[in-house]
Amino acid sequence: MAAANDGLHERVAIVTGGSRGIGRAIALDLAEHGADVAITYRTDGEGACATVGRIEAAGGRAYAIAADGSDREAPARAGSDVLARFGRVDILVNNAGLNHDGVVWKMTDDAWDDVMQADLGAAFRYTRAVVPHLREAGGGRIVNIASINGLRGKFGQSNYAAAKAGMIGFTKSIARELGSFHITANVVAPGLIETEMVARMPEEARQKSLSEIVLGRLGSPEDVAAAVTFLASAAARHITGIVLQVDGGQYL
């Protein structure tokens, strides 16, 4: 694992939705750079154990917590668990989310509410739970995972795009609220990333999205993770309230 002079040594990070995909890559990269990592998961216990196992096999410390961010009490309990295990919290990465796609005239209330709660409500609750500890510690980092679709909209994803747009507005607001406490808050907005969800896309839709990417390839979860680790590090100490697009130029 990372040496003591690495920027995240002795830092503790919480990564929501760390059982697979982008969340797993973020957890692994933070650990590689010296952080102790707690990941949350909703249903994929096997995947969460696999993430923890990979970190521990490389000499790091990790911990998995079953927590559904849509539950109003779960984020606070998860935060308390991390404090009990590691003694501190320095970094929060709100990554967990889901999608229930459909055109607006066919979208149900449940499809709307589920995405809003999982993608935006959970980020609010985890942030509310962790901020008092970051303030007490004298600073910290919050990195929220949104999407370029929160900037531009997406056919069939009005709920998802609205939640991610809300994530951006939420992050800019808390950046203003928390700056005087030396807590930064930033957004990473991925484009099309090679994940299990993208692998299930119809080939026609996949190729259409790929044609938008000026670099000519899908992003990897590791591309997103590198951006998160940078924003969580001391190198980004004077950066707050920004949206960092990791999209290969897809939004252009």
Short mmCIF file of C-alpha atoms in Angstrom, two decimals:
data_model
loop_
_atom_site.label_atom_id
_atom_site.label_comp_id
_atom_site.label_asym_id
_atom_site.label_seq_id
_atom_site.Cartn_x
_atom_site.Cartn_y
_atom_site.Cartn_z
CA MET A 1 0.00 0.00 0.00
CA ALA A 2 0.97 3.67 -0.04
CA ALA A 3 3.87 4.99 1.97
CA ALA A 4 3.51 7.37 4.88
CA ASN A 5 4.30 10.43 2.77
CA ASP A 6 1.36 9.89 0.45
CA GLY A 7 -1.38 12.48 0.75
CA LEU A 8 -4.10 10.17 2.13
CA HIS A 9 -2.03 8.30 4.68
CA GLU A 10 -3.92 8.04 8.01
CA ARG A 11 -7.05 9.45 6.40
CA VAL A 12 -10.37 7.60 6.65
CA ALA A 13 -12.79 7.60 3.73
CA ILE A 14 -16.40 6.53 3.39
CA VAL A 15 -17.41 5.45 -0.11
CA THR A 16 -21.10 4.74 -0.59
CA GLY A 17 -21.99 2.03 -3.07
CA GLY A 18 -18.53 0.50 -2.98
CA SER A 19 -19.40 -3.08 -3.86
CA ARG A 20 -18.78 -2.84 -7.61
CA GLY A 21 -18.15 -0.64 -10.61
CA ILE A 22 -17.15 2.97 -10.05
CA GLY A 23 -17.58 2.73 -6.26
CA ARG A 24 -15.23 -0.23 -6.04
CA ALA A 25 -12.63 1.51 -8.20
CA ILE A 26 -12.82 4.61 -5.99
CA ALA A 27 -12.39 2.56 -2.82
CA LEU A 28 -9.40 0.70 -4.26
CA ASP A 29 -7.72 3.88 -5.49
CA LEU A 30 -8.18 5.72 -2.19
CA ALA A 31 -6.73 2.72 -0.37
CA GLU A 32 -3.82 2.55 -2.82
CA HIS A 33 -3.01 6.13 -1.89
CA GLY A 34 -2.98 5.41 1.83
CA ALA A 35 -6.53 5.84 3.11
CA ASP A 36 -8.45 3.47 5.33
CA VAL A 37 -11.76 2.87 3.56
CA ALA A 38 -15.28 2.06 4.73
CA ILE A 39 -17.69 1.13 1.96
CA THR A 40 -21.45 0.90 2.14
CA TYR A 41 -23.68 -1.40 0.15
CA ARG A 42 -27.40 -1.98 -0.10
CA THR A 43 -27.79 -5.55 -1.41
CA ASP A 44 -24.49 -6.75 -2.89
CA GLY A 45 -22.82 -8.17 0.21
CA GLU A 46 -20.68 -10.53 -1.84
CA GLY A 47 -19.34 -7.68 -3.96
CA ALA A 48 -18.67 -5.57 -0.88
CA CYS A 49 -16.68 -8.40 0.69
CA ALA A 50 -14.70 -8.71 -2.54
CA THR A 51 -13.81 -5.01 -2.46
CA VAL A 52 -12.70 -5.23 1.17
CA GLY A 53 -10.74 -8.39 0.42
CA ARG A 54 -8.80 -6.73 -2.38
CA ILE A 55 -7.86 -3.79 -0.16
CA GLU A 56 -6.81 -6.03 2.71
CA ALA A 57 -4.82 -8.31 0.40
CA ALA A 58 -2.79 -5.26 -0.64
CA GLY A 59 -2.09 -4.39 3.00
CA GLY A 60 -4.78 -1.80 3.59
CA ARG A 61 -7.61 -1.51 6.05
CA ALA A 62 -11.22 -1.66 4.90
CA TYR A 63 -14.67 -2.31 6.27
CA ALA A 64 -18.06 -2.95 4.66
CA ILE A 65 -21.35 -1.70 6.09
CA ALA A 66 -24.83 -2.74 4.98
CA ALA A 67 -26.68 0.56 4.71
CA ASP A 68 -29.48 1.81 2.46
CA GLY A 69 -29.12 5.56 2.06
CA SER A 70 -32.85 5.83 1.34
CA ASP A 71 -33.42 4.87 4.98
CA ARG A 72 -33.41 8.13 6.93
CA GLU A 73 -31.51 6.61 9.84
CA ALA A 74 -29.00 4.38 8.03
CA PRO A 75 -26.39 7.03 7.08
CA ALA A 76 -26.06 8.24 10.66
CA ARG A 77 -25.65 4.66 11.87
CA ALA A 78 -23.04 4.02 9.20
CA GLY A 79 -21.11 7.12 10.22
CA SER A 80 -21.12 5.98 13.84
CA ASP A 81 -19.90 2.53 12.78
CA VAL A 82 -16.96 4.07 10.92
CA LEU A 83 -16.02 6.24 13.88
CA ALA A 84 -16.15 3.23 16.18
CA ARG A 85 -13.96 1.20 13.81
CA PHE A 86 -11.43 3.79 12.64
CA GLY A 87 -11.76 6.65 15.12
CA ARG A 88 -12.23 9.39 12.54
CA VAL A 89 -13.73 10.39 9.18
CA ASP A 90 -11.89 12.66 6.72
CA ILE A 91 -13.38 11.94 3.29
CA LEU A 92 -16.92 11.25 2.11
CA VAL A 93 -17.60 10.03 -1.42
CA ASN A 94 -21.30 9.93 -2.25
CA ASN A 95 -21.32 7.44 -5.10
CA ALA A 96 -24.29 5.14 -4.48
CA GLY A 97 -27.28 5.41 -6.76
CA LEU A 98 -29.65 3.64 -9.10
CA ASN A 99 -31.71 4.32 -12.17
CA HIS A 100 -35.26 3.47 -13.26
CA ASP A 101 -35.43 4.74 -16.83
CA GLY A 102 -38.56 5.66 -18.73
CA VAL A 103 -40.11 8.50 -20.66
CA VAL A 104 -41.84 11.00 -18.43
CA TRP A 105 -45.39 10.14 -19.56
CA LYS A 106 -44.86 6.53 -18.52
CA MET A 107 -42.81 7.12 -15.36
CA THR A 108 -44.41 6.05 -12.11
CA ASP A 109 -44.24 7.90 -8.82
CA ASP A 110 -42.23 5.02 -7.39
CA ALA A 111 -39.66 5.19 -10.20
CA TRP A 112 -39.28 8.93 -9.59
CA ASP A 113 -39.13 8.70 -5.81
CA ASP A 114 -36.76 5.73 -5.68
CA VAL A 115 -34.17 7.46 -7.85
CA MET A 116 -34.47 10.76 -5.99
CA GLN A 117 -34.00 9.06 -2.64
CA ALA A 118 -31.14 6.79 -3.71
CA ASP A 119 -29.24 9.31 -5.83
CA LEU A 120 -29.86 12.61 -4.04
CA GLY A 121 -31.54 12.02 -0.70
CA ALA A 122 -28.85 9.57 0.39
CA ALA A 123 -26.08 12.06 -0.43
CA PHE A 124 -27.80 14.65 1.74
CA ARG A 125 -28.16 12.21 4.63
CA TYR A 126 -24.58 10.97 4.52
CA THR A 127 -23.32 14.54 4.30
CA ARG A 128 -25.44 15.62 7.24
CA ALA A 129 -24.14 12.69 9.27
CA VAL A 130 -20.46 13.26 8.47
CA VAL A 131 -20.11 17.06 8.48
CA PRO A 132 -20.08 17.48 12.29
CA HIS A 133 -17.08 15.14 12.46
CA LEU A 134 -15.28 16.93 9.63
CA ARG A 135 -15.84 20.25 11.38
CA GLU A 136 -14.55 18.86 14.66
CA ALA A 137 -11.47 17.51 12.87
CA GLY A 138 -10.75 20.91 11.33
CA GLY A 139 -11.41 20.01 7.71
CA GLY A 140 -12.20 17.33 5.20
CA ARG A 141 -13.26 16.44 1.69
CA ILE A 142 -16.66 15.66 0.17
CA VAL A 143 -16.77 14.34 -3.38
CA ASN A 144 -20.15 13.66 -4.97
CA ILE A 145 -20.58 11.51 -8.07
CA ALA A 146 -23.06 13.01 -10.50
CA SER A 147 -23.23 12.57 -14.30
CA ILE A 148 -22.92 14.68 -17.42
CA ASN A 149 -26.62 13.90 -17.83
CA GLY A 150 -27.22 16.14 -14.83
CA LEU A 151 -25.76 18.95 -16.94
CA ARG A 152 -27.47 18.22 -20.24
CA GLY A 153 -30.46 15.95 -19.61
CA LYS A 154 -31.02 12.56 -21.19
CA PHE A 155 -33.94 11.03 -23.07
CA GLY A 156 -35.70 8.52 -20.82
CA GLN A 157 -33.85 9.63 -17.69
CA SER A 158 -35.74 12.66 -16.38
CA ASN A 159 -35.61 11.29 -12.83
CA TYR A 160 -31.91 10.37 -12.97
CA ALA A 161 -30.89 13.62 -14.69
CA ALA A 162 -32.92 15.67 -12.21
CA ALA A 163 -31.32 13.87 -9.25
CA LYS A 164 -27.82 14.41 -10.64
CA ALA A 165 -28.54 18.06 -11.42
CA GLY A 166 -29.75 18.35 -7.85
CA MET A 167 -26.48 16.78 -6.69
CA ILE A 168 -24.58 19.56 -8.44
CA GLY A 169 -26.69 22.30 -6.86
CA PHE A 170 -26.45 20.59 -3.48
CA THR A 171 -22.66 20.39 -3.73
CA LYS A 172 -22.23 24.04 -4.69
CA SER A 173 -24.42 25.04 -1.75
CA ILE A 174 -22.54 23.01 0.82
CA ALA A 175 -19.23 24.22 -0.61
CA ARG A 176 -20.34 27.72 0.40
CA GLU A 177 -21.58 26.56 3.80
CA LEU A 178 -18.51 24.51 4.70
CA GLY A 179 -15.60 26.48 3.26
CA SER A 180 -14.91 28.38 6.46
CA PHE A 181 -14.41 25.02 8.20
CA HIS A 182 -11.75 23.98 5.64
CA ILE A 183 -14.09 21.39 4.14
CA THR A 184 -14.16 21.21 0.35
CA ALA A 185 -17.08 19.86 -1.66
CA ASN A 186 -16.79 18.96 -5.33
CA VAL A 187 -18.53 16.94 -8.02
CA VAL A 188 -17.16 14.37 -10.43
CA ALA A 189 -19.47 13.99 -13.42
CA PRO A 190 -18.71 10.87 -15.46
CA GLY A 191 -19.83 10.31 -19.01
CA LEU A 192 -20.25 6.82 -20.43
CA ILE A 193 -18.15 4.50 -18.26
CA GLU A 194 -17.53 0.80 -18.82
CA THR A 195 -19.63 -0.69 -16.02
CA GLU A 196 -22.04 -3.60 -15.71
CA MET A 197 -24.95 -1.23 -16.32
CA VAL A 198 -23.41 0.10 -19.54
CA ALA A 199 -22.60 -3.45 -20.66
CA ARG A 200 -26.35 -4.18 -20.54
CA MET A 201 -27.22 -1.26 -22.82
CA PRO A 202 -28.71 -2.08 -26.23
CA GLU A 203 -25.87 -2.06 -28.76
CA GLU A 204 -27.47 0.71 -30.81
CA ALA A 205 -27.68 3.02 -27.79
CA ARG A 206 -24.15 2.13 -26.76
CA GLN A 207 -22.75 2.97 -30.18
CA LYS A 208 -24.69 6.25 -30.31
CA SER A 209 -23.20 7.30 -26.97
CA LEU A 210 -19.74 6.17 -28.02
CA SER A 211 -19.99 8.33 -31.13
CA GLU A 212 -20.35 11.41 -28.87
CA ILE A 213 -17.01 10.80 -27.12
CA VAL A 214 -14.28 12.80 -28.83
CA LEU A 215 -11.52 10.59 -27.40
CA GLY A 216 -13.17 7.63 -29.09
CA ARG A 217 -13.41 5.21 -26.18
CA LEU A 218 -15.50 4.48 -23.12
CA GLY A 219 -14.15 5.67 -19.81
CA SER A 220 -13.09 3.19 -17.17
CA PRO A 221 -14.06 3.16 -13.49
CA GLU A 222 -10.39 3.83 -12.78
CA ASP A 223 -10.59 7.09 -14.76
CA VAL A 224 -13.31 8.30 -12.41
CA ALA A 225 -11.47 7.01 -9.34
CA ALA A 226 -8.33 8.98 -10.21
CA ALA A 227 -10.35 12.20 -10.32
CA VAL A 228 -11.95 11.44 -6.96
CA THR A 229 -8.60 10.68 -5.33
CA PHE A 230 -7.19 13.96 -6.62
CA LEU A 231 -10.10 15.96 -5.20
CA ALA A 232 -9.75 14.08 -1.89
CA SER A 233 -6.04 14.87 -1.65
CA ALA A 234 -4.08 17.81 -0.30
CA ALA A 235 -3.26 18.76 -3.90
CA ALA A 236 -6.88 19.91 -4.28
CA ARG A 237 -6.98 21.93 -1.06
CA HIS A 238 -7.87 25.16 -2.91
CA ILE A 239 -10.56 23.62 -5.13
CA THR A 240 -14.18 23.64 -4.03
CA GLY A 241 -17.59 23.87 -5.64
CA ILE A 242 -16.45 22.62 -9.05
CA VAL A 243 -17.80 20.01 -11.46
CA LEU A 244 -15.01 17.88 -12.92
CA GLN A 245 -16.26 16.07 -16.01
CA VAL A 246 -14.66 12.68 -16.70
CA ASP A 247 -16.26 12.00 -20.05
CA GLY A 248 -13.65 11.96 -22.82
CA GLY A 249 -15.26 15.09 -24.25
CA GLN A 250 -18.73 13.54 -24.50
CA TYR A 251 -20.40 16.69 -23.19
CA LEU A 252 -18.75 18.99 -25.74
#
